[in-house]
């Protein structure tokens, strides 16, 4: 599975968009990009995933570059409850293993 | 509420004790997982069960013994643990055979284990 690189920490103001980047330059054609987050003292929570096209759901948007070497998770209007560690994970479609890295610790400021 | 419950939420045990962690999923999934999260370390996959058969054992010491009696329940039996085994133990479930949604795992709240 491809390795991902994320900044260790970011912050944003409440109500503003939070844009979390992820580099996955070694991604192969059949690998998906998944995002999870972990709020303090809770289990991780699935957010969104994509292959080539941009995706949007009720929680976030996922923008994947055309060459698929990087992606950005967008929380359009961050709230204090979005403070968490965000994990970008790349997976082959034949693998069930979620390999969690260190993620990005997002702090949403009041 | 994710549909995955874990008990107990907190456990303190001595190195000579035997205890069990329990996980139950109410989502109708057919795959279940145990993860370990030590302080300031990424989550580590320990065991995977698919259709009640163990399909993954990530070089976990034998003092951790998983059991999956049916697709809704998963146990982690603990014996003669070491202080370095203190961690948050997380259970997750997913629906295998669902294509890309296989990786949409639903996690329980975890059991915070302290070994003294």
mmCIF file of C-alpha atoms in Angstrom:
data_model
loop_
_atom_site.group_PDB
_atom_site.id
_atom_site.type_symbol
_atom_site.label_atom_id
_atom_site.label_comp_id
_atom_site.label_asym_id
_atom_site.label_seq_id
_atom_site.Cartn_x
_atom_site.Cartn_y
_atom_site.Cartn_z
ATOM 1 C CA UNK A 1 0.000 0.000 0.000
ATOM 2 C CA UNK A 2 1.159 3.525 -0.807
ATOM 3 C CA UNK A 3 2.591 5.651 1.967
ATOM 4 C CA UNK A 4 0.996 8.972 2.862
ATOM 5 C CA UNK A 5 2.492 12.182 4.232
ATOM 6 C CA UNK A 6 0.487 14.658 6.293
ATOM 7 C CA UNK A 7 1.459 17.747 8.270
ATOM 8 C CA UNK A 8 1.576 16.920 11.992
ATOM 9 C CA UNK A 9 -0.707 19.753 13.031
ATOM 10 C CA UNK A 10 -2.919 22.534 11.695
ATOM 11 C CA UNK A 11 -5.379 24.989 13.093
ATOM 12 C CA UNK A 12 -8.256 27.023 11.791
ATOM 13 C CA UNK A 13 -10.888 29.387 13.115
ATOM 14 C CA UNK A 14 -14.367 28.170 13.902
ATOM 15 C CA UNK A 15 -16.716 28.700 10.984
ATOM 16 C CA UNK A 16 -13.925 28.803 8.424
ATOM 17 C CA UNK A 17 -12.983 26.055 6.010
ATOM 18 C CA UNK A 18 -10.338 23.590 7.141
ATOM 19 C CA UNK A 19 -8.200 22.242 4.304
ATOM 20 C CA UNK A 20 -6.141 19.211 5.252
ATOM 21 C CA UNK A 21 -3.535 18.090 2.699
ATOM 22 C CA UNK A 22 -2.183 14.619 2.082
ATOM 23 C CA UNK A 23 0.617 13.516 -0.231
ATOM 24 C CA UNK A 24 0.524 10.026 -1.704
ATOM 25 C CA UNK A 25 2.960 10.266 -4.579
ATOM 26 C CA UNK A 26 3.424 6.489 -4.891
ATOM 27 C CA UNK A 27 -0.287 5.730 -5.218
ATOM 28 C CA UNK A 28 -1.164 3.149 -7.851
ATOM 29 C CA UNK A 29 -4.128 3.049 -10.169
ATOM 30 C CA UNK A 30 -6.367 0.800 -8.094
ATOM 31 C CA UNK A 31 -5.721 2.399 -4.707
ATOM 32 C CA UNK A 32 -8.373 4.459 -3.014
ATOM 33 C CA UNK A 33 -7.828 7.433 -0.723
ATOM 34 C CA UNK A 34 -9.674 7.160 2.592
ATOM 35 C CA UNK A 35 -10.008 9.710 5.360
ATOM 36 C CA UNK A 36 -10.766 8.919 8.975
ATOM 37 C CA UNK A 37 -10.667 11.085 12.052
ATOM 38 C CA UNK A 38 -10.243 10.344 15.737
ATOM 39 C CA UNK A 39 -11.672 12.649 18.328
ATOM 40 C CA UNK A 40 -9.869 12.469 21.656
ATOM 41 C CA UNK A 41 -10.529 9.245 23.576
ATOM 42 C CA UNK A 42 -12.873 7.885 20.912
ATOM 43 C CA UNK A 43 -12.507 5.336 18.141
ATOM 44 C CA UNK A 44 -11.716 6.518 14.611
ATOM 45 C CA UNK A 45 -14.617 7.622 12.432
ATOM 46 C CA UNK A 46 -14.877 7.168 8.694
ATOM 47 C CA UNK A 47 -15.248 10.467 6.820
ATOM 48 C CA UNK A 48 -14.994 9.976 3.074
ATOM 49 C CA UNK A 49 -13.134 8.135 0.340
ATOM 50 C CA UNK A 50 -12.407 8.502 -3.381
ATOM 51 C CA UNK A 51 -10.525 7.050 -6.310
ATOM 52 C CA UNK A 52 -10.215 9.676 -9.042
ATOM 53 C CA UNK A 53 -13.127 12.029 -8.857
ATOM 54 C CA UNK A 54 -13.808 14.617 -6.222
ATOM 55 C CA UNK A 55 -16.307 13.476 -3.635
ATOM 56 C CA UNK A 56 -18.655 15.235 -1.249
ATOM 57 C CA UNK A 57 -20.839 13.998 1.558
ATOM 58 C CA UNK A 58 -22.530 15.506 4.570
ATOM 59 C CA UNK A 59 -19.286 15.651 6.503
ATOM 60 C CA UNK A 60 -16.653 16.824 4.050
ATOM 61 C CA UNK A 61 -15.348 17.146 0.511
ATOM 62 C CA UNK A 62 -12.397 15.293 -0.945
ATOM 63 C CA UNK A 63 -10.381 16.849 -3.735
ATOM 64 C CA UNK A 64 -7.967 14.521 -5.538
ATOM 65 C CA UNK A 65 -5.450 15.993 -7.960
ATOM 66 C CA UNK A 66 -5.549 14.842 -11.554
ATOM 67 C CA UNK A 67 -2.295 12.889 -11.189
ATOM 68 C CA UNK A 68 -3.674 11.423 -7.915
ATOM 69 C CA UNK A 69 -0.437 12.150 -6.097
ATOM 70 C CA UNK A 70 -2.119 14.296 -3.480
ATOM 71 C CA UNK A 71 -5.508 15.085 -2.033
ATOM 72 C CA UNK A 72 -7.177 17.602 0.249
ATOM 73 C CA UNK A 73 -9.910 17.008 2.762
ATOM 74 C CA UNK A 74 -12.134 20.036 3.169
ATOM 75 C CA UNK A 75 -14.350 20.686 6.169
ATOM 76 C CA UNK A 76 -16.361 23.609 4.796
ATOM 77 C CA UNK A 77 -17.408 25.200 8.078
ATOM 78 C CA UNK A 78 -15.270 23.856 10.886
ATOM 79 C CA UNK A 79 -16.745 23.657 14.373
ATOM 80 C CA UNK A 80 -15.088 23.067 17.715
ATOM 81 C CA UNK A 81 -16.300 19.463 17.538
ATOM 82 C CA UNK A 82 -14.113 18.938 14.458
ATOM 83 C CA UNK A 83 -10.992 19.172 16.619
ATOM 84 C CA UNK A 84 -9.432 15.743 16.091
ATOM 85 C CA UNK A 85 -6.608 13.801 14.474
ATOM 86 C CA UNK A 86 -7.287 13.277 10.765
ATOM 87 C CA UNK A 87 -5.834 10.268 8.992
ATOM 88 C CA UNK A 88 -5.302 9.930 5.242
ATOM 89 C CA UNK A 89 -5.011 6.273 4.207
ATOM 90 C CA UNK A 90 -4.392 4.721 0.802
ATOM 91 C CA UNK A 91 -5.743 1.233 0.176
ATOM 92 C CA UNK A 92 -5.817 -1.290 -2.607
ATOM 93 C CA UNK A 93 -9.276 -2.525 -3.440
ATOM 94 C CA UNK A 94 -8.244 -6.075 -2.501
ATOM 95 C CA UNK A 95 -6.951 -5.146 0.949
ATOM 96 C CA UNK A 96 -8.917 -4.695 4.144
ATOM 97 C CA UNK A 97 -5.970 -3.380 6.178
ATOM 98 C CA UNK A 98 -6.255 0.181 7.381
ATOM 99 C CA UNK A 99 -2.691 1.321 8.072
ATOM 100 C CA UNK A 100 -2.893 4.393 10.271
ATOM 101 C CA UNK A 101 -0.014 6.854 10.271
ATOM 102 C CA UNK A 102 0.427 9.753 12.647
ATOM 103 C CA UNK A 103 -2.214 11.911 10.946
ATOM 104 C CA UNK A 104 -2.803 15.651 11.235
ATOM 105 C CA UNK A 105 -3.921 17.073 14.539
ATOM 106 C CA UNK A 106 -6.490 19.752 13.679
ATOM 107 C CA UNK A 107 -7.312 22.354 16.293
ATOM 108 C CA UNK A 108 -10.379 24.470 15.636
ATOM 109 C CA UNK A 109 -10.110 27.770 17.516
ATOM 110 C CA UNK A 110 -13.154 29.639 18.852
ATOM 111 C CA UNK B 1 -23.140 5.906 18.539
ATOM 112 C CA UNK B 2 -21.506 3.797 15.836
ATOM 113 C CA UNK B 3 -23.322 0.519 16.376
ATOM 114 C CA UNK B 4 -20.203 -1.059 17.878
ATOM 115 C CA UNK B 5 -20.069 -1.419 21.646
ATOM 116 C CA UNK B 6 -17.158 -2.415 23.826
ATOM 117 C CA UNK B 7 -17.036 -3.495 27.456
ATOM 118 C CA UNK B 8 -15.557 -2.686 29.806
ATOM 119 C CA UNK B 9 -14.610 0.890 28.945
ATOM 120 C CA UNK B 10 -11.836 0.902 31.521
ATOM 121 C CA UNK B 11 -9.883 -2.015 32.969
ATOM 122 C CA UNK B 12 -7.039 -2.200 35.446
ATOM 123 C CA UNK B 13 -5.398 -5.582 35.828
ATOM 124 C CA UNK B 14 -2.333 -7.073 37.406
ATOM 125 C CA UNK B 15 0.232 -8.981 35.424
ATOM 126 C CA UNK B 16 -0.989 -12.320 36.762
ATOM 127 C CA UNK B 17 -4.685 -11.704 36.070
ATOM 128 C CA UNK B 18 -6.829 -13.117 33.290
ATOM 129 C CA UNK B 19 -9.448 -10.851 31.800
ATOM 130 C CA UNK B 20 -11.463 -10.542 28.602
ATOM 131 C CA UNK B 21 -12.507 -7.606 26.468
ATOM 132 C CA UNK B 22 -15.834 -7.838 24.688
ATOM 133 C CA UNK B 23 -16.999 -6.232 21.462
ATOM 134 C CA UNK B 24 -20.451 -6.412 19.914
ATOM 135 C CA UNK B 25 -21.597 -4.967 16.618
ATOM 136 C CA UNK B 26 -25.233 -4.297 15.730
ATOM 137 C CA UNK B 27 -24.637 -3.466 12.077
ATOM 138 C CA UNK B 28 -24.962 -6.869 10.452
ATOM 139 C CA UNK B 29 -21.326 -6.790 9.373
ATOM 140 C CA UNK B 30 -19.315 -9.916 8.613
ATOM 141 C CA UNK B 31 -15.786 -8.764 9.503
ATOM 142 C CA UNK B 32 -14.405 -7.659 12.863
ATOM 143 C CA UNK B 33 -11.060 -6.256 13.937
ATOM 144 C CA UNK B 34 -8.957 -5.607 17.036
ATOM 145 C CA UNK B 35 -6.604 -2.634 17.089
ATOM 146 C CA UNK B 36 -4.180 -1.421 19.732
ATOM 147 C CA UNK B 37 -3.385 2.248 20.294
ATOM 148 C CA UNK B 38 -0.490 2.942 22.635
ATOM 149 C CA UNK B 39 0.268 6.439 23.860
ATOM 150 C CA UNK B 40 1.690 8.626 21.092
ATOM 151 C CA UNK B 41 1.781 5.756 18.592
ATOM 152 C CA UNK B 42 -0.397 5.079 15.559
ATOM 153 C CA UNK B 43 -3.134 2.501 15.701
ATOM 154 C CA UNK B 44 -1.848 -1.026 15.129
ATOM 155 C CA UNK B 45 -3.972 -3.751 13.602
ATOM 156 C CA UNK B 46 -3.855 -6.864 15.786
ATOM 157 C CA UNK B 47 -6.404 -9.365 14.487
ATOM 158 C CA UNK B 48 -8.958 -9.627 11.698
ATOM 159 C CA UNK B 49 -11.894 -12.003 11.563
ATOM 160 C CA UNK B 50 -13.853 -12.512 8.385
ATOM 161 C CA UNK B 51 -16.976 -14.665 8.515
ATOM 162 C CA UNK B 52 -15.845 -15.789 11.977
ATOM 163 C CA UNK B 53 -12.496 -17.068 10.726
ATOM 164 C CA UNK B 54 -9.252 -15.414 11.706
ATOM 165 C CA UNK B 55 -7.584 -14.082 8.578
ATOM 166 C CA UNK B 56 -4.929 -11.881 10.101
ATOM 167 C CA UNK B 57 -2.654 -12.112 13.095
ATOM 168 C CA UNK B 58 -0.133 -9.325 13.044
ATOM 169 C CA UNK B 59 2.637 -11.014 15.046
ATOM 170 C CA UNK B 60 0.717 -10.429 18.239
ATOM 171 C CA UNK B 61 2.128 -12.125 21.391
ATOM 172 C CA UNK B 62 0.260 -15.221 22.535
ATOM 173 C CA UNK B 63 -0.756 -13.505 25.772
ATOM 174 C CA UNK B 64 -3.466 -11.922 23.586
ATOM 175 C CA UNK B 65 -5.997 -14.514 22.419
ATOM 176 C CA UNK B 66 -8.937 -13.493 20.216
ATOM 177 C CA UNK B 67 -12.219 -15.326 19.883
ATOM 178 C CA UNK B 68 -15.059 -14.747 17.452
ATOM 179 C CA UNK B 69 -18.006 -17.030 18.342
ATOM 180 C CA UNK B 70 -20.314 -15.425 15.774
ATOM 181 C CA UNK B 71 -20.331 -12.500 13.377
ATOM 182 C CA UNK B 72 -21.686 -10.092 15.980
ATOM 183 C CA UNK B 73 -19.298 -10.780 18.857
ATOM 184 C CA UNK B 74 -15.554 -10.553 19.275
ATOM 185 C CA UNK B 75 -13.513 -11.162 22.392
ATOM 186 C CA UNK B 76 -9.908 -10.509 23.328
ATOM 187 C CA UNK B 77 -8.710 -12.758 26.130
ATOM 188 C CA UNK B 78 -5.810 -11.390 28.132
ATOM 189 C CA UNK B 79 -3.408 -13.248 30.410
ATOM 190 C CA UNK B 80 -0.016 -12.543 31.980
ATOM 191 C CA UNK B 81 0.163 -9.109 30.394
ATOM 192 C CA UNK B 82 3.058 -6.704 30.759
ATOM 193 C CA UNK B 83 2.903 -3.017 31.726
ATOM 194 C CA UNK B 84 3.808 -2.096 28.133
ATOM 195 C CA UNK B 85 0.529 -3.671 27.049
ATOM 196 C CA UNK B 86 -1.293 -0.754 28.646
ATOM 197 C CA UNK B 87 -3.142 0.930 25.786
ATOM 198 C CA UNK B 88 -6.508 1.708 24.234
ATOM 199 C CA UNK B 89 -7.914 -1.414 22.583
ATOM 200 C CA UNK B 90 -10.329 -0.700 19.783
ATOM 201 C CA UNK B 91 -12.750 -2.994 18.048
ATOM 202 C CA UNK B 92 -14.111 -2.320 14.576
ATOM 203 C CA UNK B 93 -16.417 -3.995 12.081
ATOM 204 C CA UNK B 94 -17.059 -3.756 8.362
ATOM 205 C CA UNK B 95 -19.000 -5.458 5.600
ATOM 206 C CA UNK B 96 -16.656 -7.504 3.432
ATOM 207 C CA UNK B 97 -17.669 -8.129 -0.120
ATOM 208 C CA UNK B 98 -19.059 -4.638 -0.357
ATOM 209 C CA UNK B 99 -16.337 -3.454 -2.744
ATOM 210 C CA UNK B 100 -14.762 -0.149 -1.830
ATOM 211 C CA UNK B 101 -17.043 0.119 1.162
ATOM 212 C CA UNK B 102 -15.116 -2.793 2.753
ATOM 213 C CA UNK B 103 -12.804 -0.189 4.191
ATOM 214 C CA UNK B 104 -15.555 1.793 5.827
ATOM 215 C CA UNK B 105 -14.830 0.414 9.245
ATOM 216 C CA UNK B 106 -16.964 1.316 12.224
ATOM 217 C CA UNK B 107 -15.087 1.590 15.492
ATOM 218 C CA UNK B 108 -16.232 1.127 19.045
ATOM 219 C CA UNK B 109 -15.261 3.554 21.816
ATOM 220 C CA UNK B 110 -12.406 1.360 22.999
ATOM 221 C CA UNK B 111 -11.315 -0.191 26.279
ATOM 222 C CA UNK B 112 -8.639 1.718 28.172
ATOM 223 C CA UNK B 113 -6.434 -1.008 29.675
ATOM 224 C CA UNK B 114 -3.893 -0.396 32.410
ATOM 225 C CA UNK B 115 -1.576 -3.225 33.446
ATOM 226 C CA UNK B 116 -0.015 -2.792 36.872
#
